[in-house]
XYZ file of C-alpha atoms in Angstrom:
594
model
C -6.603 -10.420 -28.030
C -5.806 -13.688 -26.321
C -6.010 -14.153 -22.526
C -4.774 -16.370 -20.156
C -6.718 -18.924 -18.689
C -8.207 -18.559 -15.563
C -6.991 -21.209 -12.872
C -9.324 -23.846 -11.287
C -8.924 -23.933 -7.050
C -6.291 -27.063 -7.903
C -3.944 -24.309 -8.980
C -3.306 -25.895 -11.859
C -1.993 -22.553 -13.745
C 0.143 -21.525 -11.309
C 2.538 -24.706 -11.615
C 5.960 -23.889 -12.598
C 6.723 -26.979 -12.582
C 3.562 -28.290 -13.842
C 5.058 -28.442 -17.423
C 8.536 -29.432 -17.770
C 8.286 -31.259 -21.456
C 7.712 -29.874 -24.802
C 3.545 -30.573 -26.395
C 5.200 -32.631 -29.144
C 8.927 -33.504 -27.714
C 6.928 -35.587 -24.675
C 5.818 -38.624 -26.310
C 3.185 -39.310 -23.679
C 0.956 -40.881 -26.154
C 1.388 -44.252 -28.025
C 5.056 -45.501 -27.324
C 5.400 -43.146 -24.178
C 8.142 -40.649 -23.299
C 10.407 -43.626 -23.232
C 11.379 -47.359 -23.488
C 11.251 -49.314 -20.803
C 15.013 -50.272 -20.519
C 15.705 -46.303 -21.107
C 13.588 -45.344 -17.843
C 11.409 -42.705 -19.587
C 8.560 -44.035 -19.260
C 5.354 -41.874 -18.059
C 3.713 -43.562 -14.913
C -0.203 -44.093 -14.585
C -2.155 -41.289 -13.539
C -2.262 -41.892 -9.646
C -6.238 -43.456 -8.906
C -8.459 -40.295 -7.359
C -7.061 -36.695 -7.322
C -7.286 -34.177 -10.289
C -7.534 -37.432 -13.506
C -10.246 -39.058 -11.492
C -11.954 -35.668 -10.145
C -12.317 -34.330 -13.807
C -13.423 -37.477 -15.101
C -16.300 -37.869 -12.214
C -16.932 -34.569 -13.033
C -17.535 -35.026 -17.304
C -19.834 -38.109 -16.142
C -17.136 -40.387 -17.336
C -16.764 -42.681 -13.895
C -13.893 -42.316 -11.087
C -14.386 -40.542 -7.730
C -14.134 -37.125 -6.653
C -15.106 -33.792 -7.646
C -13.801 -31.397 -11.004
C -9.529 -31.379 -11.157
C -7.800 -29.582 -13.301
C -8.337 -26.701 -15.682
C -12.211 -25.615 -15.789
C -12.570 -26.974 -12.523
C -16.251 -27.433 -11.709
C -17.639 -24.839 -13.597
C -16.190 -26.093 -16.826
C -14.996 -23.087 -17.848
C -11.787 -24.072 -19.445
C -9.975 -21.106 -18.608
C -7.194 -20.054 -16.221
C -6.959 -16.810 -14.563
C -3.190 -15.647 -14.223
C -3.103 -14.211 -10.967
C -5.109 -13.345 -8.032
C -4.184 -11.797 -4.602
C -2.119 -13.730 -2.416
C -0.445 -15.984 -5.264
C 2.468 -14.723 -5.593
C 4.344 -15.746 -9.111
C 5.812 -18.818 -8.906
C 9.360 -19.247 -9.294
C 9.610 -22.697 -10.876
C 10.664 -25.769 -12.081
C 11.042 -25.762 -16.265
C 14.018 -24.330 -15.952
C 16.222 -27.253 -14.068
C 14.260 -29.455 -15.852
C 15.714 -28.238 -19.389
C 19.790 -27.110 -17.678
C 20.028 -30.342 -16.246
C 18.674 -32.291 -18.926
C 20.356 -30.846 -21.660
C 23.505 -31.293 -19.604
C 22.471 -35.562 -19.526
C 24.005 -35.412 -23.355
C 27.551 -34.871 -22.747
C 28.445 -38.504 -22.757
C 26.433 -39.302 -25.532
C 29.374 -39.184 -28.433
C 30.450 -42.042 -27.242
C 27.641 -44.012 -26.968
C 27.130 -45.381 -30.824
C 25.728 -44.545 -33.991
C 22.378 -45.952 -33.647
C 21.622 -44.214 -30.082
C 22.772 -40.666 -31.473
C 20.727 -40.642 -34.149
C 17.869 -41.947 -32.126
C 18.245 -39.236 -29.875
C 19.065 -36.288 -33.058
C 15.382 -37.940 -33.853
C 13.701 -36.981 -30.765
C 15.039 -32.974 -30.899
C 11.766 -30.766 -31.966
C 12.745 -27.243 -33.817
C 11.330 -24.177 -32.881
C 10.406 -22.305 -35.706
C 12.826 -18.656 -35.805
C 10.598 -16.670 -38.366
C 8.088 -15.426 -35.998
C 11.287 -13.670 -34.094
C 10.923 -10.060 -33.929
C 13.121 -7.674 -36.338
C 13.613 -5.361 -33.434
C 15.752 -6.982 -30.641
C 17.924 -6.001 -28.203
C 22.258 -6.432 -29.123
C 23.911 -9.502 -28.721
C 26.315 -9.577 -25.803
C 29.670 -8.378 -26.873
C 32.037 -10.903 -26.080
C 35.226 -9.933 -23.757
C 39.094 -9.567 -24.280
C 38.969 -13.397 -24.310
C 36.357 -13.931 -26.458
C 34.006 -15.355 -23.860
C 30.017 -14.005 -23.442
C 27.575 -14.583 -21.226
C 24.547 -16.585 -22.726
C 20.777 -16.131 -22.102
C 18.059 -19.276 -22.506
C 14.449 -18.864 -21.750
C 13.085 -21.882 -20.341
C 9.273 -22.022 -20.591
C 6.861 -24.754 -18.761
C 3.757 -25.377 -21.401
C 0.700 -26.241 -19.823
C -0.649 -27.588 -22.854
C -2.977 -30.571 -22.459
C -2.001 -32.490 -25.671
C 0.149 -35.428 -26.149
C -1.736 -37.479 -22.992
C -0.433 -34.284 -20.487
C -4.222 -33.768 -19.497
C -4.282 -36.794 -17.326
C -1.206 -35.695 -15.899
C -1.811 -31.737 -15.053
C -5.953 -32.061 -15.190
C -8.073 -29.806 -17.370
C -8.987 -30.020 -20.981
C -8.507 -26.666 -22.278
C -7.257 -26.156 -25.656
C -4.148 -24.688 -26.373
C -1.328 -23.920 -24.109
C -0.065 -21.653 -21.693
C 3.199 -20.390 -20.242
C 2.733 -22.083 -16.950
C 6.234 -21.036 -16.130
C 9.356 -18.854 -17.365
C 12.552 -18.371 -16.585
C 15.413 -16.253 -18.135
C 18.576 -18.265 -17.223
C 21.547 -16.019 -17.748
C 24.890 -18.013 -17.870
C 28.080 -15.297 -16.817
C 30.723 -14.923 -19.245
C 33.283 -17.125 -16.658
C 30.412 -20.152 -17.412
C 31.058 -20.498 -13.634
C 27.824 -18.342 -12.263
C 24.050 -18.406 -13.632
C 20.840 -16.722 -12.005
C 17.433 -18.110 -13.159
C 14.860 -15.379 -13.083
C 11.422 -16.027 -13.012
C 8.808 -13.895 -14.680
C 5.642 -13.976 -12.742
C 2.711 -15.081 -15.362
C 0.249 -12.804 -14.276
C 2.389 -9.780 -14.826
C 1.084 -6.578 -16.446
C 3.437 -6.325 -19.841
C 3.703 -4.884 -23.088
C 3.186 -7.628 -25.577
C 5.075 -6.574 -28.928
C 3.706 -8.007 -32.688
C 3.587 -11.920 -32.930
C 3.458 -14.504 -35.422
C 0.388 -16.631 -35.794
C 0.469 -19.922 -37.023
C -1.655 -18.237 -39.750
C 1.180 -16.271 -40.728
C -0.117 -13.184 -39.832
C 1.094 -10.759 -37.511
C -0.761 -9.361 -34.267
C -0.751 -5.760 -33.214
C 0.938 -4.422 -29.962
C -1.093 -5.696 -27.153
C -0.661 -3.626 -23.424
C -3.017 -2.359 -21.160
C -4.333 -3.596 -17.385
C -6.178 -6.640 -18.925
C -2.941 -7.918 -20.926
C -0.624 -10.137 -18.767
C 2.833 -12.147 -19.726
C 1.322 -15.642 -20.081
C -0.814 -14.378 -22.757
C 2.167 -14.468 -24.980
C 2.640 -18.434 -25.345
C -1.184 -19.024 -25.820
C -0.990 -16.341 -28.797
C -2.756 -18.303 -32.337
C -3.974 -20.936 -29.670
C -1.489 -23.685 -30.772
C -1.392 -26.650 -28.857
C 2.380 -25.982 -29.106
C 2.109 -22.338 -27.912
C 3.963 -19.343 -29.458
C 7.170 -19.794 -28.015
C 8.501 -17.182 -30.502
C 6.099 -14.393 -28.987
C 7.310 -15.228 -25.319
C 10.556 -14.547 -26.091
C 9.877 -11.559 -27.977
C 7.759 -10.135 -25.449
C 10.586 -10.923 -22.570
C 13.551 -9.072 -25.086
C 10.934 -6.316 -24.530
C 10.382 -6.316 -21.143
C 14.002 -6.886 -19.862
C 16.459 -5.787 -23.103
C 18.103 -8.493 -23.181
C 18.587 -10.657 -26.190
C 17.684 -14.636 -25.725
C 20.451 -16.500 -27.512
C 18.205 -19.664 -26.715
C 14.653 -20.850 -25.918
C 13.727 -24.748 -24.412
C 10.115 -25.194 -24.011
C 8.915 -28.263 -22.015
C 5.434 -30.253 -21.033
C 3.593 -32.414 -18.222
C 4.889 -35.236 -19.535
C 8.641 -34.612 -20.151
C 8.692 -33.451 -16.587
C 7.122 -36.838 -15.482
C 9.810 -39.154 -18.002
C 12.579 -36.839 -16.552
C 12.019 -36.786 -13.209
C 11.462 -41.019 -13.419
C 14.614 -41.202 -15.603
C 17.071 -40.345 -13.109
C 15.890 -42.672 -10.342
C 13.687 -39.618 -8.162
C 13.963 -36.698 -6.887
C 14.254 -35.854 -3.013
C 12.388 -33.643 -1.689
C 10.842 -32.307 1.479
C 7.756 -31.027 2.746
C 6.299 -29.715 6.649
C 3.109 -31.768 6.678
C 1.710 -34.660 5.390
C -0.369 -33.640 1.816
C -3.481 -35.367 1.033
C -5.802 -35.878 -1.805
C -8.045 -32.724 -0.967
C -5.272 -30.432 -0.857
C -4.444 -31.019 -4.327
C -7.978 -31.271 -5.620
C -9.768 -29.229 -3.338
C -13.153 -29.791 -5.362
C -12.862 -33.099 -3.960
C -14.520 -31.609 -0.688
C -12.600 -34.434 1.536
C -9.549 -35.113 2.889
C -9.474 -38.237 0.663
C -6.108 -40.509 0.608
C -2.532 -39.261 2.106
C -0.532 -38.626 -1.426
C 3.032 -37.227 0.295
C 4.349 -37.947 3.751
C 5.568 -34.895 6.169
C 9.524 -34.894 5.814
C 11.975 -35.905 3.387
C 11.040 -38.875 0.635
C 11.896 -39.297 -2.992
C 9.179 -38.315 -5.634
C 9.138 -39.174 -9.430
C 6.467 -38.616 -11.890
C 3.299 -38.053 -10.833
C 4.138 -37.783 -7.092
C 6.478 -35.211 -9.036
C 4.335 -33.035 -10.388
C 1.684 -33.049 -7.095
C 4.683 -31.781 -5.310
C 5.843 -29.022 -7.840
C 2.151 -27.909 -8.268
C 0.912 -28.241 -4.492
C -0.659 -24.967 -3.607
C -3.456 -25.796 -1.061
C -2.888 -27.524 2.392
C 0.791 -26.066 3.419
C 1.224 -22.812 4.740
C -1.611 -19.980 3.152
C -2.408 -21.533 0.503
C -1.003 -19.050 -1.972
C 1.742 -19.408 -5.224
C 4.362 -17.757 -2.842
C 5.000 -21.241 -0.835
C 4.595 -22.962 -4.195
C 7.174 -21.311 -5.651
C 9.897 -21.925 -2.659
C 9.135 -25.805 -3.318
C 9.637 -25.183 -7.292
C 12.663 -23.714 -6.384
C 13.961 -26.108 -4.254
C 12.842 -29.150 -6.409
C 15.315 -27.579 -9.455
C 17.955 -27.650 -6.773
C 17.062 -31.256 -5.662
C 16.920 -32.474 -9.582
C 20.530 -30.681 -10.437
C 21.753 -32.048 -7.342
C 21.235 -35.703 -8.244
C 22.010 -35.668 -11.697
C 25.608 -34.174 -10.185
C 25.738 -37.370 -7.647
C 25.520 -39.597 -10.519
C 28.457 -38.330 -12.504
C 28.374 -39.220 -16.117
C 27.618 -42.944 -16.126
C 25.584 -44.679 -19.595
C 23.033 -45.868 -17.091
C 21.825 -42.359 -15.546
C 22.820 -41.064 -18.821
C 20.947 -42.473 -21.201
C 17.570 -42.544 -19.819
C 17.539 -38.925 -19.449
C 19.215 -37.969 -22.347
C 16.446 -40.074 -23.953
C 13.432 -38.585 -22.349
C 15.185 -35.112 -22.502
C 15.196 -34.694 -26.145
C 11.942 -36.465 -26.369
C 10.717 -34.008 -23.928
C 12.092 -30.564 -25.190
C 11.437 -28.085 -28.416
C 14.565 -25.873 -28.859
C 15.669 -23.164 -30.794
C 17.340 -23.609 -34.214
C 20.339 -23.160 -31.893
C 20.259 -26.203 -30.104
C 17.869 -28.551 -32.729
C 20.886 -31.419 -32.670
C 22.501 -33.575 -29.937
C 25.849 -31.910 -30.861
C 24.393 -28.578 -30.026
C 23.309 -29.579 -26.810
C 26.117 -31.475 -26.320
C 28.350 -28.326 -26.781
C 25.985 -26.388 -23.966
C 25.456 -28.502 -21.696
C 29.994 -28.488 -21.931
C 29.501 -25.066 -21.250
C 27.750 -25.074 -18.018
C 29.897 -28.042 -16.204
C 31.661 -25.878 -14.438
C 28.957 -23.965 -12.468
C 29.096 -25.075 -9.450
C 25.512 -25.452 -7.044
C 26.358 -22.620 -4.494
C 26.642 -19.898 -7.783
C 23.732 -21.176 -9.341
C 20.494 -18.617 -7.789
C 16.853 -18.697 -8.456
C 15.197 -14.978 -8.339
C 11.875 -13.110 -8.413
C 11.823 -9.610 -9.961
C 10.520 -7.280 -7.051
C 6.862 -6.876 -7.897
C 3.297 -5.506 -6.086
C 0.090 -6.399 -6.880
C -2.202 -4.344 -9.497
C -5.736 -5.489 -8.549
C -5.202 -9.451 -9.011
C -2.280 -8.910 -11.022
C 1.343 -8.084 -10.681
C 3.520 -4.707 -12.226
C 7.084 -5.298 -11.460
C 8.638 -2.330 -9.301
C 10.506 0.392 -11.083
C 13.662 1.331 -10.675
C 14.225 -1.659 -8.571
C 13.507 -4.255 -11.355
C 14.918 -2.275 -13.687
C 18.522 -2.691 -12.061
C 18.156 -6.613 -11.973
C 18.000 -6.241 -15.534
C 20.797 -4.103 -16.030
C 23.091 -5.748 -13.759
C 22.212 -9.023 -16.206
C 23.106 -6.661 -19.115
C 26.607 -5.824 -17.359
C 27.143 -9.512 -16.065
C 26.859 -8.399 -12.606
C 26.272 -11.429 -10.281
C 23.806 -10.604 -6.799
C 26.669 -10.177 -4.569
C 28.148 -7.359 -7.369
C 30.890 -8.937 -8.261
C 31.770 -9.245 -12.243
C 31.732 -12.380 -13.666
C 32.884 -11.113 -17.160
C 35.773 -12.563 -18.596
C 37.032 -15.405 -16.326
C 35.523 -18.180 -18.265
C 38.754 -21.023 -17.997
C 40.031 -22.632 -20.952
C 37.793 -24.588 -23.426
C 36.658 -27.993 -23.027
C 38.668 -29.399 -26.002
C 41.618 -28.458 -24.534
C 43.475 -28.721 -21.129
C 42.563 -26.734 -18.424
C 44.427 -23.289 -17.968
C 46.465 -23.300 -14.782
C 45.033 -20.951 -12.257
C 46.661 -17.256 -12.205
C 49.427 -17.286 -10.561
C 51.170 -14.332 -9.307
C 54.606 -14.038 -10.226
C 57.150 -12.088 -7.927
C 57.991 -8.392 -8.000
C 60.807 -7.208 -10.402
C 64.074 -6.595 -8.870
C 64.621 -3.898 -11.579
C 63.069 -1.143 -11.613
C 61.850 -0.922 -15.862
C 62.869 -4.029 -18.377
C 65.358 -4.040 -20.622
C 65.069 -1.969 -24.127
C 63.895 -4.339 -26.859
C 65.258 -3.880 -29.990
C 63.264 -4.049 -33.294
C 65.161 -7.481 -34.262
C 63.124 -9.147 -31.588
C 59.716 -7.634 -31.514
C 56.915 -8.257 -29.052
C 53.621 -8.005 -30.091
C 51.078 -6.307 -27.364
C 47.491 -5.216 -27.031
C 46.032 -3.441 -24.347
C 42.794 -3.615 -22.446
C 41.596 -0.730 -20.234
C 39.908 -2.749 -17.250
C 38.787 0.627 -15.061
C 37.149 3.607 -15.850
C 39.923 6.198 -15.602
C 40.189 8.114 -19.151
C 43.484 7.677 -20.649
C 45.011 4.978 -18.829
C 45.199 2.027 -21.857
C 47.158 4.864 -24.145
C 49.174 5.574 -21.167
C 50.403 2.144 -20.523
C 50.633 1.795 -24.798
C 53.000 4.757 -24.678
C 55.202 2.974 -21.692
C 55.031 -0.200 -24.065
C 55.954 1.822 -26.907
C 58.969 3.578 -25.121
C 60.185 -0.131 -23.930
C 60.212 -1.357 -27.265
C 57.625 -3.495 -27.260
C 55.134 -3.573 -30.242
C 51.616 -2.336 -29.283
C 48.668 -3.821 -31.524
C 45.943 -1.630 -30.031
C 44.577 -0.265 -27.162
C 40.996 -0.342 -26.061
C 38.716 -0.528 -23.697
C 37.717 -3.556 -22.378
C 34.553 -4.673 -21.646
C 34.594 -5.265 -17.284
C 35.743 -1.718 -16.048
C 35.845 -3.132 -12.235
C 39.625 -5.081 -12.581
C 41.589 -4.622 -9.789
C 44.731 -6.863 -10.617
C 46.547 -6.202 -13.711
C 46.630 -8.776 -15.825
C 48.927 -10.073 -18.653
C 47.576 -12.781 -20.665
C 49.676 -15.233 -22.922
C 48.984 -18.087 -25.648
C 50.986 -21.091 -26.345
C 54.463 -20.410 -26.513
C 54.537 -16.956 -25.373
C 55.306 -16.895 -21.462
C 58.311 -15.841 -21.583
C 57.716 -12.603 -23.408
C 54.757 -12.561 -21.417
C 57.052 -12.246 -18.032
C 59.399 -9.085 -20.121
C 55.863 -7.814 -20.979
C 54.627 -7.435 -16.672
C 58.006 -6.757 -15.784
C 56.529 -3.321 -17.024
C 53.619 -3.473 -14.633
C 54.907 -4.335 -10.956
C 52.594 -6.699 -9.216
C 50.963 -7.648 -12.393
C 49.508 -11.405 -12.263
C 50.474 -13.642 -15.547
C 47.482 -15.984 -16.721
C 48.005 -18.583 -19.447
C 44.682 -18.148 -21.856
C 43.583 -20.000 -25.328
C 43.938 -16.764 -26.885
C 47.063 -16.303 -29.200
C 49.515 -13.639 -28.389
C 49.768 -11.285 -25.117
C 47.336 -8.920 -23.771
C 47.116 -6.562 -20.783
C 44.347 -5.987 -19.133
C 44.944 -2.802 -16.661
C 43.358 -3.238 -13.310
C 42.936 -0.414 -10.338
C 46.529 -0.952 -9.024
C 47.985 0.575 -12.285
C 45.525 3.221 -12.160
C 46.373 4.266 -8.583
C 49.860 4.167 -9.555
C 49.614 6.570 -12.483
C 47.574 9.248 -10.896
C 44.418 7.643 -8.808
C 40.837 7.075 -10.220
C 40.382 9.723 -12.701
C 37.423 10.110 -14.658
C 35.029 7.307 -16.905
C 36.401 7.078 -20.377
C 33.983 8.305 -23.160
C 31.627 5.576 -23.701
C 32.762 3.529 -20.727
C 30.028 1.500 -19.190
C 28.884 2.451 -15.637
C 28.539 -0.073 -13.179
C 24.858 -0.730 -12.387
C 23.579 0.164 -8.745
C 23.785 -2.388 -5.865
C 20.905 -4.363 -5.775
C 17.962 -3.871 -3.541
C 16.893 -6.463 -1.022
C 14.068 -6.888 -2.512
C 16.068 -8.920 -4.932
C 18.759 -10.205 -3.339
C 17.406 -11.547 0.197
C 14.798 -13.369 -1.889
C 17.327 -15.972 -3.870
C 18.083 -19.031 -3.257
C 21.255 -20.988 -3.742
C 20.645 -24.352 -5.160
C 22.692 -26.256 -2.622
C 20.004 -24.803 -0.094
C 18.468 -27.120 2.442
C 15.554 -28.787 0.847
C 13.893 -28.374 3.798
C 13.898 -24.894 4.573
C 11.473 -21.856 2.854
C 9.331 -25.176 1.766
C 6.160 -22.745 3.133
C 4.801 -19.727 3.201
C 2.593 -18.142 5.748
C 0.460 -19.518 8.553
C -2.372 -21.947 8.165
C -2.617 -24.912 6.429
């Protein structure tokens, strides 16, 4: 059974940010991660810290003490936990939403640059996907669903990353995951980390042999074992995902895995990244072999950071507060923030653009999903709308197991099912709000229209029928075949009634296509207080809300079937996230000391 490697005292393992490129996608070696004019280029290792420290160390000149993986002792592993470092909550995951989003202007950038970039895109391979997988999420009365991507930082040291992250083991490991769920309204997403030294179930993988491993769980077997399953210099991105589909039940519609080195070009590639630290960092407190102080790397405050100044910051664990992953992790988390911030500030302009579309899809492997700049052009469309505030980074609660982690049942277990129901922290449901697609004009906002002065509509006859379907937005049995039957006894047509797939509506709502308003207005004139909303959808649907059931006999009882609304969630969770418009300044630390 593979294990994780053990982590030198630079904390090399714990980096979520340490990897933010794909092994082969980075093009660290030979040309670089990019041209010069396209800003993607990786910078020199930085003289002394972790390159020099392991070099000194393997008798191969420089100054310091062992960096990196295998540290002093050589030992080439990486341990995934150990107490007091608490799982990171990282940096892959901004590095491959924000990136990806770079591409939208690219269709209008020439023939030559598209395919140059279609070049770069590396394919995961699908086959070692498991047979047994959670359901897709069903799509709502509008046809929108919420999507899931798993964003995983390799460590792997190939591709010129080792003189970047330090070490020389072979293979690669998850340094960092995170299960981004995008909300059905495409106007809300929560990143969830998934602490690598957590005690899990790992299900039957692929190896690049073709065989297939057994089911691995115990207290020895931990998450970031997954990726370094087959010990591929690419890692097993197909057994990560498998094994988080197991662990949470929900499906991944997409994985992004990124490296060292893409990190590095993307972080260059869009001019810096500000960022902000309590004290002023220093060559020992990344390499702490180095057994000095050695050179000031980062000033105390706010500054800029690219590349390699980049990735000290992401993966600075010593020096600042106690030392531990838990202070790490608040810096990962506000880096992302920092990174999605600026590429926002720059708006969609060739010259921001480019570069980091460029070193993006140099830097990532994707699904089969995503494998072509119109893919990710398509995404990233789907995620302009999310604004910074309703974009949260989370933790699942966890306690420590000897040096590792066991997430906390039931507490963890409603995160995951308020994912499943597209629950956002605050418990609000973001299901089926999504506004009109990108290739066409945007949907005025709902707009309530005034009471009826009448007290029903006027009979329709059958030479002018209206064509209804009905959506049963609460949880009181009977009430969609009760409105149907009022529909019915108006005149109007009625296509079907079901149940729809957010049960928490409190407005009723009657939604029109093109052309259809005005039987849209006969249709709420049925429904007093209804709201009309114009969708991309063809014909006109109700969607009942709370009012209607409080006017037709109060809340009743769950329909057969109906899903339940998940349970608030604990603190644990939700006084832990962070916003990404937070300060970049504050819960930069953790602990005293340092």
């Amino acid at each position: 059974m593979a294990r994780p490697r053990s982590e030198d005292p630079t904390g090399s393992a714990g980096s979520g940010a340490s990897g933010s490129g794909s092994a082969d996608g980075a093009a660290a070696g030979g040309s670089g991660t990019g041209t010069a004019g396209a800003g993607g280029s990786i910078p020199a290792p930085r003289t002394g810290g972790r390159a020099e420290a392991r070099r000194a160390a393997q008798g191969k000149g420089g100054r310091g003490g062992a960096g990196g993986d295998g540290g002093s002792a050589g030992s080439g592993h990486r341990k995934a936990g150990g107490r007091g470092k608490k799982p990171e909550r990282n940096m892959k995951k901004i590095v491959g939403w924000t990136a990806v989003g770079a591409l939208v202007l690219i269709a209008g950038t020439g023939g030559a640059i598209y395919f140059k970039l279609n070049g770069n895109i590396k394919t995961i391979d699908s086959d070692g996907l498991s047979k047994d997988r959670p359901p897709e999420s069903a799509a709502d009365a509008n046809g929108n669903k919420p999507v899931n991507i798993l964003l995983i930082g390799s460590d792997s040291r190939g591709a010129g990353n080792s003189d970047l992250g330090g070490g020389d083991a072979e293979g690669a490991r998850s340094d960092t995951t995170i299960l981004l769920h995008v909300y059905a309204d495409h106007k809300n997403a929560i990143g969830v980390s998934i602490p690598r030294n957590t005690l899990v179930t790992i299900p039957p993988c692929k190896l690049p042999n073709g065989k297939w491993t057994k089911e691995q769980k115990g207290k020895d077997v931990l998450f970031n074992a997954a990726f370094s399953q087959g010990d591929s210099s690419e890692g097993n991105a197909a057994c990560t995902q498998n094994t988080v589909e197991k662990l949470t039940g929900i499906r991944v519609d997409h994985t992004l895995v990124v490296d060292f080195s893409g990190f590095a070009a993307m972080t260059k590639a869009v001019g810096g990244v500000e960022v902000c630290l309590p004290k002023v960092i220093y060559e020992g407190d990344i390499n702490p072999n180095l057994q000095k102080r050695g050179a000031q790397v980062l000033p105390a405050g706010r500054q800029k950071v690219e590349g390699q100044k980049a990735l000290d910051y992401v993966r600075l664990r010593h020096g600042i507060g106690d030392g531990s992953d838990i202070g790490r992790m608040k810096r990962q988390q506000a880096f992302m923030s920092s990174m999605i911030s600026t590429v926002k500030k720059k708006g969609l302009e060739p010259t921001t653009l480019l570069p980091l579309a460029d070193a993006a899809t140099k830097s990532l492997r994707v699904d089969e999903g995503l494998n072509s700049v119109d893919k990710l052009m398509s995404f990233a469309l789907s995620l302009k709308n999310i604004d910074l505030h309703d974009l949260k980074f989370v933790t699942p609660p966890w306690r420590y197991s000897d040096a590792n982690l066991d997430l906390v049942k039931p507490d963890v277990d409603k995160l995951w099912e308020a994912i499943k129901a597209d629950r956002t922290l605050d418990g609000k449901d973001a299901t089926g709000e999504q506004a009109a697609a990108p290739e066409t004009p945007a949907a005025p906002a709902a707009t309530p229209e005034a009471p009826p002065t009448t007290t029903a509509p006027p009979a329709r006859t059958a030479a002018t029928p209206i064509r209804v379907a009905v959506y049963n937005g609460t949880t009181v049995n009977g009430l969609g075949a009760k409105a149907g039957d009022a529909l019915k006894a108006a005149q109007f047509t009625v296509t079907g009634v079901n149940q729809a797939k957010s049960t928490n509506k409190l407005t009723t709502t009657v939604e029109y296509g093109a052309g259809q308003k005005a039987n849209a207005e006969k249709v709420a004139a049925l429904f007093p207080g209804a709201t009309l909303t114009s969708t991309t959808a063809a014909g006109i649907s109700v969607v009942l809300g709370k009012d209607y059931a409080d006017a037709n006999g109060g809340a009743g009882t769950a329909a057969p079937g109906t899903p339940v609304a998940p349970a608030p969630l604990p603190s644990s969770v939700t006084e832990e996230a962070r916003s990404a418009d937070d300060d970049i300044c504050a819960n930069t630390s953790y602990g005293s000391g340092g």
